[in-house]
Coordinates of N, CA and C and ligand atoms in Angstrom, one line a residue:
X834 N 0.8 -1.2 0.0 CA 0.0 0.0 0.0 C 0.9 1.3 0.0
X835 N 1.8 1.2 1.3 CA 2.9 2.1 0.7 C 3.4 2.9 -0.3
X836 N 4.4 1.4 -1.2 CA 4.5 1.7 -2.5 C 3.7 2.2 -3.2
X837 N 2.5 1.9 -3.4 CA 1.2 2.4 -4.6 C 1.3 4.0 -4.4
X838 N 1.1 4.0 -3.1 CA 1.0 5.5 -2.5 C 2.3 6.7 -3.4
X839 N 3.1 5.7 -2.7 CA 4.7 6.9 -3.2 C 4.6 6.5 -5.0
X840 N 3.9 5.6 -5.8 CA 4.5 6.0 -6.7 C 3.0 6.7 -7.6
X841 N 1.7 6.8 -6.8 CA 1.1 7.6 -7.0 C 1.6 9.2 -6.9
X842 N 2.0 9.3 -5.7 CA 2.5 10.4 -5.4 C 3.5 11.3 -6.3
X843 N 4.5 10.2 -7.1 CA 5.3 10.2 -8.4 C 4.6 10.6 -9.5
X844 N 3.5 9.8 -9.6 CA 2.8 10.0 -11.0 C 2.6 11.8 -10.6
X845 N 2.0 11.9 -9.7 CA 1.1 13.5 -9.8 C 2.1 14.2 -10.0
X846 N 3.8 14.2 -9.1 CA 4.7 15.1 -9.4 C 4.9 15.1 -10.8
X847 N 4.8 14.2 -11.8 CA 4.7 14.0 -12.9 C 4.2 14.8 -13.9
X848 N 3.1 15.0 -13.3 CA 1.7 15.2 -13.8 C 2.1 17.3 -13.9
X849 N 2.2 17.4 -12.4 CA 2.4 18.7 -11.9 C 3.4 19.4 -13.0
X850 N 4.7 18.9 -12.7 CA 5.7 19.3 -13.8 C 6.0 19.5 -14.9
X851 N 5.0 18.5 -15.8 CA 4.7 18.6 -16.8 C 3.8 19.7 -17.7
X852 N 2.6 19.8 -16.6 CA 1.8 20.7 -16.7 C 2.7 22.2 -16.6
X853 N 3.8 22.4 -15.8 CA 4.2 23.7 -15.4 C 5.2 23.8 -16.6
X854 N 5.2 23.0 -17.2 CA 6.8 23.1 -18.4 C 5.7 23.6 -19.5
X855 N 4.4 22.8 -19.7 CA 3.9 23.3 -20.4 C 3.2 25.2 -20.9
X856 N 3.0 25.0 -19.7 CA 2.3 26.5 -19.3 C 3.4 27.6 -20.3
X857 N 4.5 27.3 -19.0 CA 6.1 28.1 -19.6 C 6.2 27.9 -21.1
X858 N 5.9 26.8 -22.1 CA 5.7 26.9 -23.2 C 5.0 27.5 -24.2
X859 N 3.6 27.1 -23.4 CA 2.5 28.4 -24.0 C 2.8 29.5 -24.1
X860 N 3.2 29.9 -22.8 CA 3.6 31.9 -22.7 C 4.7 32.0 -23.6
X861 N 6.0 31.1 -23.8 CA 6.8 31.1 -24.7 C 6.6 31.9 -26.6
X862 N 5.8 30.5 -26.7 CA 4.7 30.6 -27.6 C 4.2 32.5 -27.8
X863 N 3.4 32.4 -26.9 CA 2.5 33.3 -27.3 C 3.4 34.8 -27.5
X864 N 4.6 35.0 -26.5 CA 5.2 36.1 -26.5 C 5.7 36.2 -27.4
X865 N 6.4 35.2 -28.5 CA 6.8 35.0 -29.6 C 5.7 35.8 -30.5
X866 N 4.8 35.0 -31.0 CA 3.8 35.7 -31.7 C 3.3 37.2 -31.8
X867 N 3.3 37.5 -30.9 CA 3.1 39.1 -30.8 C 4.2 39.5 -30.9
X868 N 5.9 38.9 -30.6 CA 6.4 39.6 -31.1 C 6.6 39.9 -32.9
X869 N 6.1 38.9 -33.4 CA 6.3 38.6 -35.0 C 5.1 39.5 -35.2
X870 N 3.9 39.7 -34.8 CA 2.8 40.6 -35.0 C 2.9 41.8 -35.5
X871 N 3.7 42.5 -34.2 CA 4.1 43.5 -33.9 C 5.0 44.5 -34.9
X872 N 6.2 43.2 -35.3 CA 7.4 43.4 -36.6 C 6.2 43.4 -37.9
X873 N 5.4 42.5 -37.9 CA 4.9 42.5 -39.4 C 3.6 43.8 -39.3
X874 N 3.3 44.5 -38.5 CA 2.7 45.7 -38.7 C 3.5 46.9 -38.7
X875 N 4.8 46.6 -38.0 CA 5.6 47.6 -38.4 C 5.8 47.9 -39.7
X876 N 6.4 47.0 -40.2 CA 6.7 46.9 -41.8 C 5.4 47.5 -42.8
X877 N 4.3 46.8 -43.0 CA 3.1 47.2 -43.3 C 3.1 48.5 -43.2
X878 N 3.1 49.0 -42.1 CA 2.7 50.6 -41.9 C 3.7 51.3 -43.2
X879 N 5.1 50.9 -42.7 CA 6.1 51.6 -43.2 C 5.7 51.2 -45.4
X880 N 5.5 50.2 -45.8 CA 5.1 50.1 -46.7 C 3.8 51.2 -47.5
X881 N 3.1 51.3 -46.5 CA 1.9 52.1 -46.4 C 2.0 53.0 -46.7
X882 N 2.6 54.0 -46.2 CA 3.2 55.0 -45.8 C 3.9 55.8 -47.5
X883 N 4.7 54.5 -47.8 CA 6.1 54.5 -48.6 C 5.2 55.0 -50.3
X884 N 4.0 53.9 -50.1 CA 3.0 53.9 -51.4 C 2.4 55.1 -51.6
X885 N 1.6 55.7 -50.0 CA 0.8 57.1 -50.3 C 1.7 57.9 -50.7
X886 N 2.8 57.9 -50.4 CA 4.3 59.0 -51.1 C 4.1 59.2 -52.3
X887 N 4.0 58.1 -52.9 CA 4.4 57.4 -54.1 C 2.7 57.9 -55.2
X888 N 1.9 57.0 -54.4 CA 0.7 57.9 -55.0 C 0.0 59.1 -55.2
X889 N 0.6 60.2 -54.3 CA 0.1 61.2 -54.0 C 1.0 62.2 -55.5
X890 N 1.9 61.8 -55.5 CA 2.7 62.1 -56.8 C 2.5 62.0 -57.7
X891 N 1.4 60.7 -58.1 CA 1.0 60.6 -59.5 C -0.5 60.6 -59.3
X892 N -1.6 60.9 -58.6 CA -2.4 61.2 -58.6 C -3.3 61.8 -59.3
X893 N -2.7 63.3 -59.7 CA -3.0 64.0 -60.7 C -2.5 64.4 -61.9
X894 N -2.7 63.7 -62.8 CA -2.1 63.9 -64.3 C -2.7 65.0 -64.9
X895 N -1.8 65.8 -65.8 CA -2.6 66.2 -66.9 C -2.5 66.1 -68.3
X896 N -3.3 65.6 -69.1 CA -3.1 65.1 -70.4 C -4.5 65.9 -71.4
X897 N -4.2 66.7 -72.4 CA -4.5 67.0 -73.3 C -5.6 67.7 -72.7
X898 N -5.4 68.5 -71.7 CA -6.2 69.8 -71.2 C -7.4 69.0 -70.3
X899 N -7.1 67.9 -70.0 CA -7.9 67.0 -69.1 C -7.4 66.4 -67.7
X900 N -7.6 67.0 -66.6 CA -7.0 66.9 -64.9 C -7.2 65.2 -64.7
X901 N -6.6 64.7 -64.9 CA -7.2 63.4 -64.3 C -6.9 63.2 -62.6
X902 N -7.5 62.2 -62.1 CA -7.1 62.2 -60.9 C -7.3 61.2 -60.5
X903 N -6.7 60.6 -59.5 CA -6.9 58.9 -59.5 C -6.5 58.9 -57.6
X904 N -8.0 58.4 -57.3 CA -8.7 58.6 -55.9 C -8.3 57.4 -55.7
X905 N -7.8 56.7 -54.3 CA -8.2 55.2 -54.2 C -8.8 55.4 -52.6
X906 N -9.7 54.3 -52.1 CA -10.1 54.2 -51.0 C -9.9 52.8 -50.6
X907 N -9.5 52.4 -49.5 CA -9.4 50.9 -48.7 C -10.3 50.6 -47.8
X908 N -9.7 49.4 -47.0 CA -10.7 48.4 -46.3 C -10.2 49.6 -45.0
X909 N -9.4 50.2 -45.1 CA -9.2 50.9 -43.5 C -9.4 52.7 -43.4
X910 N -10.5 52.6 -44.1 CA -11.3 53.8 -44.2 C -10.4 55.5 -44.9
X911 N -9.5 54.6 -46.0 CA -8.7 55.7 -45.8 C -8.6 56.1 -47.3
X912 N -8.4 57.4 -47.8 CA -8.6 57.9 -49.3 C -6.8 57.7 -49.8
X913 N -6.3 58.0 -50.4 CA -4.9 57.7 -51.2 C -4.2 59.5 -51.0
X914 N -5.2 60.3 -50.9 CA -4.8 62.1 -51.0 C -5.9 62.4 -50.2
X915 N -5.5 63.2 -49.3 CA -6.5 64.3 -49.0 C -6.3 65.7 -49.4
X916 N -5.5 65.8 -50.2 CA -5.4 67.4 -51.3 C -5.8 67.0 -52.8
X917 N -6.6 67.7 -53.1 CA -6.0 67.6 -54.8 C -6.0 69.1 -55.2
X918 N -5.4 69.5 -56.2 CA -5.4 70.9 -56.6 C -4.9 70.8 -58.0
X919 N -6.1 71.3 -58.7 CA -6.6 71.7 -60.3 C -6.5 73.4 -60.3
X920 N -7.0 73.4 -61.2 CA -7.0 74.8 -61.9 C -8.7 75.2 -62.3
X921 N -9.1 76.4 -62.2 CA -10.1 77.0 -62.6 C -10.8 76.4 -63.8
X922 N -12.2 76.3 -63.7 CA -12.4 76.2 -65.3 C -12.3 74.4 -66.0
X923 N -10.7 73.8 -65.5 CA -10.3 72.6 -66.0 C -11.3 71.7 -66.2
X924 N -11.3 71.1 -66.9 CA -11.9 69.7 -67.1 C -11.0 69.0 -66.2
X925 N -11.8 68.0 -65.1 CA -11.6 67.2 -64.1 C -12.1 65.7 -64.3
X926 N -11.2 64.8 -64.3 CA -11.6 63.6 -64.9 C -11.2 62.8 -63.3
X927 N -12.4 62.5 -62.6 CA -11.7 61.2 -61.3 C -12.2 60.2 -61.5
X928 N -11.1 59.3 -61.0 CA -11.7 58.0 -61.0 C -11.1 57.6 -59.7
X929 N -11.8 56.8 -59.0 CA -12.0 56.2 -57.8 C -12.2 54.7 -58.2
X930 N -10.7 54.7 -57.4 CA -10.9 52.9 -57.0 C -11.2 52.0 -55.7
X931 N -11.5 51.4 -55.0 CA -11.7 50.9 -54.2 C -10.6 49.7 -54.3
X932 N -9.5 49.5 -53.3 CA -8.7 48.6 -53.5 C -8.5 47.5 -52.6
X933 N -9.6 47.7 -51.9 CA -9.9 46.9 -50.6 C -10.8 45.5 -51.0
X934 N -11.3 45.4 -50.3 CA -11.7 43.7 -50.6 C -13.5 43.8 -50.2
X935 N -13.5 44.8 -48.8 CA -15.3 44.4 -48.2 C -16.0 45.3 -49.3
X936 N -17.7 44.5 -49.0 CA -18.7 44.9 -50.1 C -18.6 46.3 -49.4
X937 N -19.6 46.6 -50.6 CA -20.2 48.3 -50.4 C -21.5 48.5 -49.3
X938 N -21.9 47.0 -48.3 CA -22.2 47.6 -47.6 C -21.5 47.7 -46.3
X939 N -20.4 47.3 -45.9 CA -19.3 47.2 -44.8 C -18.4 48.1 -45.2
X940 N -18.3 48.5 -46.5 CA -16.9 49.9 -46.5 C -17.1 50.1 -47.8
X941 N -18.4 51.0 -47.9 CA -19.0 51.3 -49.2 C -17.8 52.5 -49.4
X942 N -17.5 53.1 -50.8 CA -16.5 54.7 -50.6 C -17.6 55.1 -51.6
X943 N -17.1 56.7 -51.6 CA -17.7 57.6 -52.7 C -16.4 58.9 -53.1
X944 N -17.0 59.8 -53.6 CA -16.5 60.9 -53.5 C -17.0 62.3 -53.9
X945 N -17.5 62.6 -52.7 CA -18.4 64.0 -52.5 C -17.9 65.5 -52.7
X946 N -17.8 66.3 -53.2 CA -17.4 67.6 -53.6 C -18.4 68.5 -53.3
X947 N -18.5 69.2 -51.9 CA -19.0 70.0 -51.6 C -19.2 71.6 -51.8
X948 N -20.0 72.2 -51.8 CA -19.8 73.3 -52.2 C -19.6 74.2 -50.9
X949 N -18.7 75.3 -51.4 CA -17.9 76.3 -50.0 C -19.1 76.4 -48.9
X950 N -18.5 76.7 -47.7 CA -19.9 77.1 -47.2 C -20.6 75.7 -45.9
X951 N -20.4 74.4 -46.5 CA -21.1 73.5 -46.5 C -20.9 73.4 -44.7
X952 N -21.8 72.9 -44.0 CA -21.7 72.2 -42.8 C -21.2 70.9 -43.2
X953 N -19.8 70.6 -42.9 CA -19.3 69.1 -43.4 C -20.2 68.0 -41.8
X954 N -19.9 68.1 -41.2 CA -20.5 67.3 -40.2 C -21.9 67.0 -40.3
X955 N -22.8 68.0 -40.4 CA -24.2 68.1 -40.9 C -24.6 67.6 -41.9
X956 N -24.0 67.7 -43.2 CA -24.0 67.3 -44.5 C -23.8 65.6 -44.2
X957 N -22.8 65.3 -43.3 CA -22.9 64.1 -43.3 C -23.6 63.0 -42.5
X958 N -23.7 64.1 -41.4 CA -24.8 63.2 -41.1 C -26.3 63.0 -41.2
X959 N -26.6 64.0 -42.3 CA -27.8 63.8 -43.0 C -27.6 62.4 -43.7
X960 N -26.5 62.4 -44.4 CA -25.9 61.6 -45.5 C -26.3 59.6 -44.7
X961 N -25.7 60.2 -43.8 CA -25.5 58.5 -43.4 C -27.1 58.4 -42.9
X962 N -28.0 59.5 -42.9 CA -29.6 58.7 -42.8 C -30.0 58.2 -44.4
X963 N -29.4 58.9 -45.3 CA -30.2 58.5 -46.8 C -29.5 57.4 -47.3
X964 N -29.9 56.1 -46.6 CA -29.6 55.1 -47.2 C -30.2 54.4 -49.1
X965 N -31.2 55.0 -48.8 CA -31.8 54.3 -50.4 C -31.0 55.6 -51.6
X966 N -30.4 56.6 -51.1 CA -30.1 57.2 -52.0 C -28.3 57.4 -52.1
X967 N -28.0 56.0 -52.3 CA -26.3 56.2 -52.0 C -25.7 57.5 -51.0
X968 N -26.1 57.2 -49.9 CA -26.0 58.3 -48.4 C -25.6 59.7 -49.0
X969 N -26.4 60.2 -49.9 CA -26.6 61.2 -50.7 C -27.8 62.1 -49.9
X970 N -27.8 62.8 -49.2 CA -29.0 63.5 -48.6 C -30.0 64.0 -49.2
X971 N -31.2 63.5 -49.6 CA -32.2 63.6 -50.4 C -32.6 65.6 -50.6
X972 N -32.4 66.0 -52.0 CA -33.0 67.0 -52.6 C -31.5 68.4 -52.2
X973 N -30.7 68.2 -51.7 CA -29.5 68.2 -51.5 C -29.3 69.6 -52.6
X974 N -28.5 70.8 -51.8 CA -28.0 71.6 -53.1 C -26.7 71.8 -52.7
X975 N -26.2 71.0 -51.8 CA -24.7 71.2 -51.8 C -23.5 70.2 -52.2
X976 N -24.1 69.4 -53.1 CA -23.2 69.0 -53.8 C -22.6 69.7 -55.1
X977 N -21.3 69.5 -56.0 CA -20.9 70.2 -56.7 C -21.0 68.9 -57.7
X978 N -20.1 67.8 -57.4 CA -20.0 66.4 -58.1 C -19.8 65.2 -57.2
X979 N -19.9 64.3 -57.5 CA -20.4 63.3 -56.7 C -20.2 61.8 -57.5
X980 N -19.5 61.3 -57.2 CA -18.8 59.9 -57.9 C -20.4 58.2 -57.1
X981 N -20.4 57.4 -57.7 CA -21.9 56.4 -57.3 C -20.7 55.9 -56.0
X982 N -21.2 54.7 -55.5 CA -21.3 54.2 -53.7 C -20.5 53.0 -54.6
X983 N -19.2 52.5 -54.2 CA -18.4 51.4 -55.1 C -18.3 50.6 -53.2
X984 N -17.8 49.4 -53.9 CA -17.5 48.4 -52.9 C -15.9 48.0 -53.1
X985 N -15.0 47.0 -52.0 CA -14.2 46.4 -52.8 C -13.7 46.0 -54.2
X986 N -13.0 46.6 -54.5 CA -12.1 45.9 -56.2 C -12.5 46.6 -57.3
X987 N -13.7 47.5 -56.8 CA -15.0 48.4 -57.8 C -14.4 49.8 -58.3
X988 N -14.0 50.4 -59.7 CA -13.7 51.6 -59.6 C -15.4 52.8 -60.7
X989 N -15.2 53.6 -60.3 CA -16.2 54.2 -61.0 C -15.3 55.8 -61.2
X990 N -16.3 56.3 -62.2 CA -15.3 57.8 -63.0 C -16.4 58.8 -62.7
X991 N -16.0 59.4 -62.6 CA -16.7 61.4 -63.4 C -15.8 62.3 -63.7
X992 N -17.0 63.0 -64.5 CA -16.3 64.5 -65.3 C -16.9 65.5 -64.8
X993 N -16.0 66.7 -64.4 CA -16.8 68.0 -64.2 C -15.8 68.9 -64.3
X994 N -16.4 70.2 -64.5 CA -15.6 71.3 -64.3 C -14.7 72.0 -63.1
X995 N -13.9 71.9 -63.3 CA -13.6 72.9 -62.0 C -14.2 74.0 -61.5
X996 N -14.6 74.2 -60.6 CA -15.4 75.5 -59.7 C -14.3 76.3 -59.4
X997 N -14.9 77.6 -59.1 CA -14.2 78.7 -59.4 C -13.0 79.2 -58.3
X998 N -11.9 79.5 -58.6 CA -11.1 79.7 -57.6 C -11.6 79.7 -55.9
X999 N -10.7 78.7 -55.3 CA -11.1 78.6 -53.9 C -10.9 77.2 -53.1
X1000 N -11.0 77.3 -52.0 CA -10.8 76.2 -51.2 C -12.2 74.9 -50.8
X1001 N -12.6 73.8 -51.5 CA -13.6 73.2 -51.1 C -13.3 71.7 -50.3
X1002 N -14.1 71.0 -49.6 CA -13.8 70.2 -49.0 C -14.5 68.2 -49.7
X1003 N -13.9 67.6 -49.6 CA -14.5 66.3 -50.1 C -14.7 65.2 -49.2
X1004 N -15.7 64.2 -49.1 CA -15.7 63.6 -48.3 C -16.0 62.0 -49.0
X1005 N -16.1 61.1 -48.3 CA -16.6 60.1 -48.4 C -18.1 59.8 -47.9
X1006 N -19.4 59.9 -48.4 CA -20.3 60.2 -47.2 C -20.6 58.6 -46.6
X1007 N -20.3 57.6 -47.0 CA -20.7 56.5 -46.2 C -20.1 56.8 -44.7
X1008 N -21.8 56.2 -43.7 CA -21.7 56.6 -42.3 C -20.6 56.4 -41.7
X1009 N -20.0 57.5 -41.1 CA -19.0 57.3 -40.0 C -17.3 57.9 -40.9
X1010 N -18.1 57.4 -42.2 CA -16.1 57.5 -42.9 C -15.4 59.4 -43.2
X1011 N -16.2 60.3 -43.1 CA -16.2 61.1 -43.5 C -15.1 62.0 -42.2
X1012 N -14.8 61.1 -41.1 CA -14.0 61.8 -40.2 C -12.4 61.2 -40.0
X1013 N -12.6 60.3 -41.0 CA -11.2 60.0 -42.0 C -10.6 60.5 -43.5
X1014 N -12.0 60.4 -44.0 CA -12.0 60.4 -45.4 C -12.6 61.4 -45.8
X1015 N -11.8 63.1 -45.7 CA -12.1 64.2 -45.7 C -10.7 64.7 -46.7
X1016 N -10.7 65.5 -47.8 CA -10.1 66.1 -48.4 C -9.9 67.6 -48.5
X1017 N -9.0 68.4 -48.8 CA -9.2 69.7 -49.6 C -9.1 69.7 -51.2
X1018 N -10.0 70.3 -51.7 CA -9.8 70.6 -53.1 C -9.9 71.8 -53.4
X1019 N -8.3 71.9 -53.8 CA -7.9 73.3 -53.9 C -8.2 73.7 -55.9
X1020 N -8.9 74.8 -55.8 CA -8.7 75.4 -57.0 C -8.2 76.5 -57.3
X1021 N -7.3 76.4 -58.1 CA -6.0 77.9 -58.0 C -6.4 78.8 -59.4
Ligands
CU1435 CU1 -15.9 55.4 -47.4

Protein backbone atom coordinates (compact mmCIF):
# COMPACT_ATOMS: atom_id res chain seq x y z
CA UNK A 1 0.00 0.00 0.00
CA UNK A 2 2.86 2.15 0.74
CA UNK A 3 4.50 1.71 -2.54
CA UNK A 4 1.24 2.36 -4.63
CA UNK A 5 1.05 5.45 -2.50
CA UNK A 6 4.71 6.85 -3.15
CA UNK A 7 4.52 6.03 -6.72
CA UNK A 8 1.13 7.62 -6.99
CA UNK A 9 2.46 10.43 -5.40
CA UNK A 10 5.32 10.18 -8.40
CA UNK A 11 2.82 10.02 -10.96
CA UNK A 12 1.13 13.48 -9.83
CA UNK A 13 4.69 15.15 -9.35
CA UNK A 14 4.68 14.03 -12.94
CA UNK A 15 1.68 15.22 -13.78
CA UNK A 16 2.42 18.67 -11.92
CA UNK A 17 5.73 19.29 -13.79
CA UNK A 18 4.66 18.58 -16.76
CA UNK A 19 1.81 20.74 -16.72
CA UNK A 20 4.23 23.69 -15.43
CA UNK A 21 6.80 23.05 -18.41
CA UNK A 22 3.87 23.33 -20.42
CA UNK A 23 2.30 26.49 -19.29
CA UNK A 24 6.15 28.07 -19.59
CA UNK A 25 5.66 26.86 -23.25
CA UNK A 26 2.54 28.37 -24.03
CA UNK A 27 3.62 31.89 -22.66
CA UNK A 28 6.82 31.10 -24.66
CA UNK A 29 4.69 30.63 -27.62
CA UNK A 30 2.50 33.29 -27.32
CA UNK A 31 5.15 36.11 -26.47
CA UNK A 32 6.76 35.03 -29.56
CA UNK A 33 3.83 35.72 -31.66
CA UNK A 34 3.15 39.11 -30.77
CA UNK A 35 6.41 39.61 -31.11
CA UNK A 36 6.34 38.64 -34.97
CA UNK A 37 2.77 40.57 -35.04
CA UNK A 38 4.13 43.54 -33.89
CA UNK A 39 7.43 43.37 -36.59
CA UNK A 40 4.88 42.54 -39.41
CA UNK A 41 2.70 45.70 -38.66
CA UNK A 42 5.57 47.57 -38.40
CA UNK A 43 6.73 46.87 -41.81
CA UNK A 44 3.13 47.22 -43.29
CA UNK A 45 2.72 50.60 -41.88
CA UNK A 46 6.14 51.58 -43.20
CA UNK A 47 5.07 50.06 -46.73
CA UNK A 48 1.88 52.12 -46.44
CA UNK A 49 3.17 54.99 -45.81
CA UNK A 50 6.08 54.54 -48.64
CA UNK A 51 2.98 53.95 -51.36
CA UNK A 52 0.80 57.11 -50.25
CA UNK A 53 4.28 59.05 -51.05
CA UNK A 54 4.36 57.38 -54.08
CA UNK A 55 0.74 57.88 -54.99
CA UNK A 56 0.12 61.21 -54.00
CA UNK A 57 2.66 62.13 -56.83
CA UNK A 58 1.04 60.65 -59.50
CA UNK A 59 -2.37 61.22 -58.55
CA UNK A 60 -3.03 64.00 -60.67
CA UNK A 61 -2.13 63.92 -64.35
CA UNK A 62 -2.56 66.16 -66.92
CA UNK A 63 -3.11 65.11 -70.38
CA UNK A 64 -4.53 66.96 -73.33
CA UNK A 65 -6.20 69.80 -71.25
CA UNK A 66 -7.90 67.02 -69.06
CA UNK A 67 -6.96 66.90 -64.94
CA UNK A 68 -7.21 63.36 -64.30
CA UNK A 69 -7.05 62.22 -60.88
CA UNK A 70 -6.92 58.88 -59.50
CA UNK A 71 -8.69 58.61 -55.86
CA UNK A 72 -8.23 55.15 -54.15
CA UNK A 73 -10.07 54.22 -50.99
CA UNK A 74 -9.39 50.88 -48.71
CA UNK A 75 -10.69 48.38 -46.25
CA UNK A 76 -9.17 50.88 -43.51
CA UNK A 77 -11.26 53.84 -44.16
CA UNK A 78 -8.68 55.73 -45.80
CA UNK A 79 -8.63 57.90 -49.32
CA UNK A 80 -4.87 57.66 -51.19
CA UNK A 81 -4.81 62.08 -50.97
CA UNK A 82 -6.49 64.25 -48.99
CA UNK A 83 -5.40 67.36 -51.25
CA UNK A 84 -6.05 67.56 -54.83
CA UNK A 85 -5.36 70.92 -56.56
CA UNK A 86 -6.60 71.73 -60.27
CA UNK A 87 -7.02 74.80 -61.85
CA UNK A 88 -10.10 77.01 -62.58
CA UNK A 89 -12.44 76.22 -65.30
CA UNK A 90 -10.28 72.59 -65.95
CA UNK A 91 -11.91 69.67 -67.06
CA UNK A 92 -11.56 67.23 -64.11
CA UNK A 93 -11.58 63.62 -64.93
CA UNK A 94 -11.74 61.24 -61.27
CA UNK A 95 -11.66 57.97 -60.96
CA UNK A 96 -11.99 56.23 -57.75
CA UNK A 97 -10.92 52.89 -56.97
CA UNK A 98 -11.66 50.88 -54.20
CA UNK A 99 -8.71 48.63 -53.49
CA UNK A 100 -9.90 46.85 -50.59
CA UNK A 101 -11.68 43.67 -50.64
CA UNK A 102 -15.34 44.41 -48.20
CA UNK A 103 -18.72 44.92 -50.07
CA UNK A 104 -20.20 48.27 -50.36
CA UNK A 105 -22.19 47.60 -47.60
CA UNK A 106 -19.35 47.24 -44.81
CA UNK A 107 -16.94 49.92 -46.47
CA UNK A 108 -18.98 51.31 -49.23
CA UNK A 109 -16.49 54.70 -50.62
CA UNK A 110 -17.74 57.65 -52.65
CA UNK A 111 -16.53 60.90 -53.52
CA UNK A 112 -18.41 64.02 -52.51
CA UNK A 113 -17.43 67.58 -53.62
CA UNK A 114 -19.05 70.01 -51.57
CA UNK A 115 -19.81 73.28 -52.21
CA UNK A 116 -17.85 76.28 -49.97
CA UNK A 117 -19.86 77.08 -47.23
CA UNK A 118 -21.12 73.49 -46.46
CA UNK A 119 -21.65 72.21 -42.80
CA UNK A 120 -19.25 69.15 -43.44
CA UNK A 121 -20.49 67.26 -40.16
CA UNK A 122 -24.22 68.08 -40.92
CA UNK A 123 -23.98 67.32 -44.46
CA UNK A 124 -22.91 64.05 -43.33
CA UNK A 125 -24.77 63.22 -41.11
CA UNK A 126 -27.79 63.79 -42.97
CA UNK A 127 -25.91 61.59 -45.49
CA UNK A 128 -25.47 58.52 -43.44
CA UNK A 129 -29.57 58.72 -42.76
CA UNK A 130 -30.21 58.54 -46.78
CA UNK A 131 -29.56 55.14 -47.23
CA UNK A 132 -31.81 54.34 -50.43
CA UNK A 133 -30.13 57.16 -52.05
CA UNK A 134 -26.33 56.21 -52.02
CA UNK A 135 -25.97 58.26 -48.42
CA UNK A 136 -26.60 61.18 -50.67
CA UNK A 137 -28.97 63.49 -48.56
CA UNK A 138 -32.17 63.58 -50.42
CA UNK A 139 -32.96 66.97 -52.62
CA UNK A 140 -29.49 68.15 -51.53
CA UNK A 141 -28.00 71.63 -53.14
CA UNK A 142 -24.73 71.21 -51.81
CA UNK A 143 -23.21 68.99 -53.83
CA UNK A 144 -20.91 70.18 -56.73
CA UNK A 145 -19.97 66.42 -58.09
CA UNK A 146 -20.43 63.27 -56.67
CA UNK A 147 -18.81 59.88 -57.89
CA UNK A 148 -21.86 56.40 -57.30
CA UNK A 149 -21.30 54.21 -53.74
CA UNK A 150 -18.41 51.42 -55.07
CA UNK A 151 -17.45 48.35 -52.90
CA UNK A 152 -14.16 46.42 -52.80
CA UNK A 153 -12.15 45.93 -56.24
CA UNK A 154 -15.00 48.41 -57.82
CA UNK A 155 -13.71 51.55 -59.58
CA UNK A 156 -16.20 54.24 -61.03
CA UNK A 157 -15.29 57.80 -63.02
CA UNK A 158 -16.68 61.40 -63.40
CA UNK A 159 -16.34 64.49 -65.31
CA UNK A 160 -16.77 68.03 -64.25
CA UNK A 161 -15.64 71.29 -64.28
CA UNK A 162 -13.59 72.92 -61.96
CA UNK A 163 -15.37 75.48 -59.75
CA UNK A 164 -14.20 78.72 -59.35
CA UNK A 165 -11.06 79.73 -57.58
CA UNK A 166 -11.14 78.61 -53.88
CA UNK A 167 -10.80 76.17 -51.19
CA UNK A 168 -13.63 73.15 -51.12
CA UNK A 169 -13.82 70.21 -49.03
CA UNK A 170 -14.46 66.33 -50.07
CA UNK A 171 -15.70 63.60 -48.33
CA UNK A 172 -16.64 60.09 -48.41
CA UNK A 173 -20.33 60.22 -47.17
CA UNK A 174 -20.66 56.49 -46.21
CA UNK A 175 -21.71 56.61 -42.34
CA UNK A 176 -18.98 57.29 -40.02
CA UNK A 177 -16.10 57.53 -42.85
CA UNK A 178 -16.15 61.13 -43.48
CA UNK A 179 -14.05 61.82 -40.18
CA UNK A 180 -11.24 59.95 -41.99
CA UNK A 181 -12.01 60.38 -45.39
CA UNK A 182 -12.05 64.21 -45.70
CA UNK A 183 -10.08 66.10 -48.38
CA UNK A 184 -9.17 69.74 -49.56
CA UNK A 185 -9.85 70.61 -53.12
CA UNK A 186 -7.95 73.30 -53.89
CA UNK A 187 -8.74 75.36 -56.95
CA UNK A 188 -6.00 77.89 -58.01
CU1 LIG B 1 -15.93 55.42 -47.43
Amino acid sequence: MKRINQFLAFLLTLVLVSCGDEKKDQETITIGEEGTLEQIDTSEDRMESTSDTMQSGQAVQRQNGVVQVNLTGNDLMQYNINEIRVKAGETVRLTLTHVGQLPENAMGHNFVLLKQGTDVVDFAQKAATATGNDYIPEGTDAVIAKTEMIGGGEETSIEFTAPAAGTYEYICSFPGHYVQMRGKFIVE
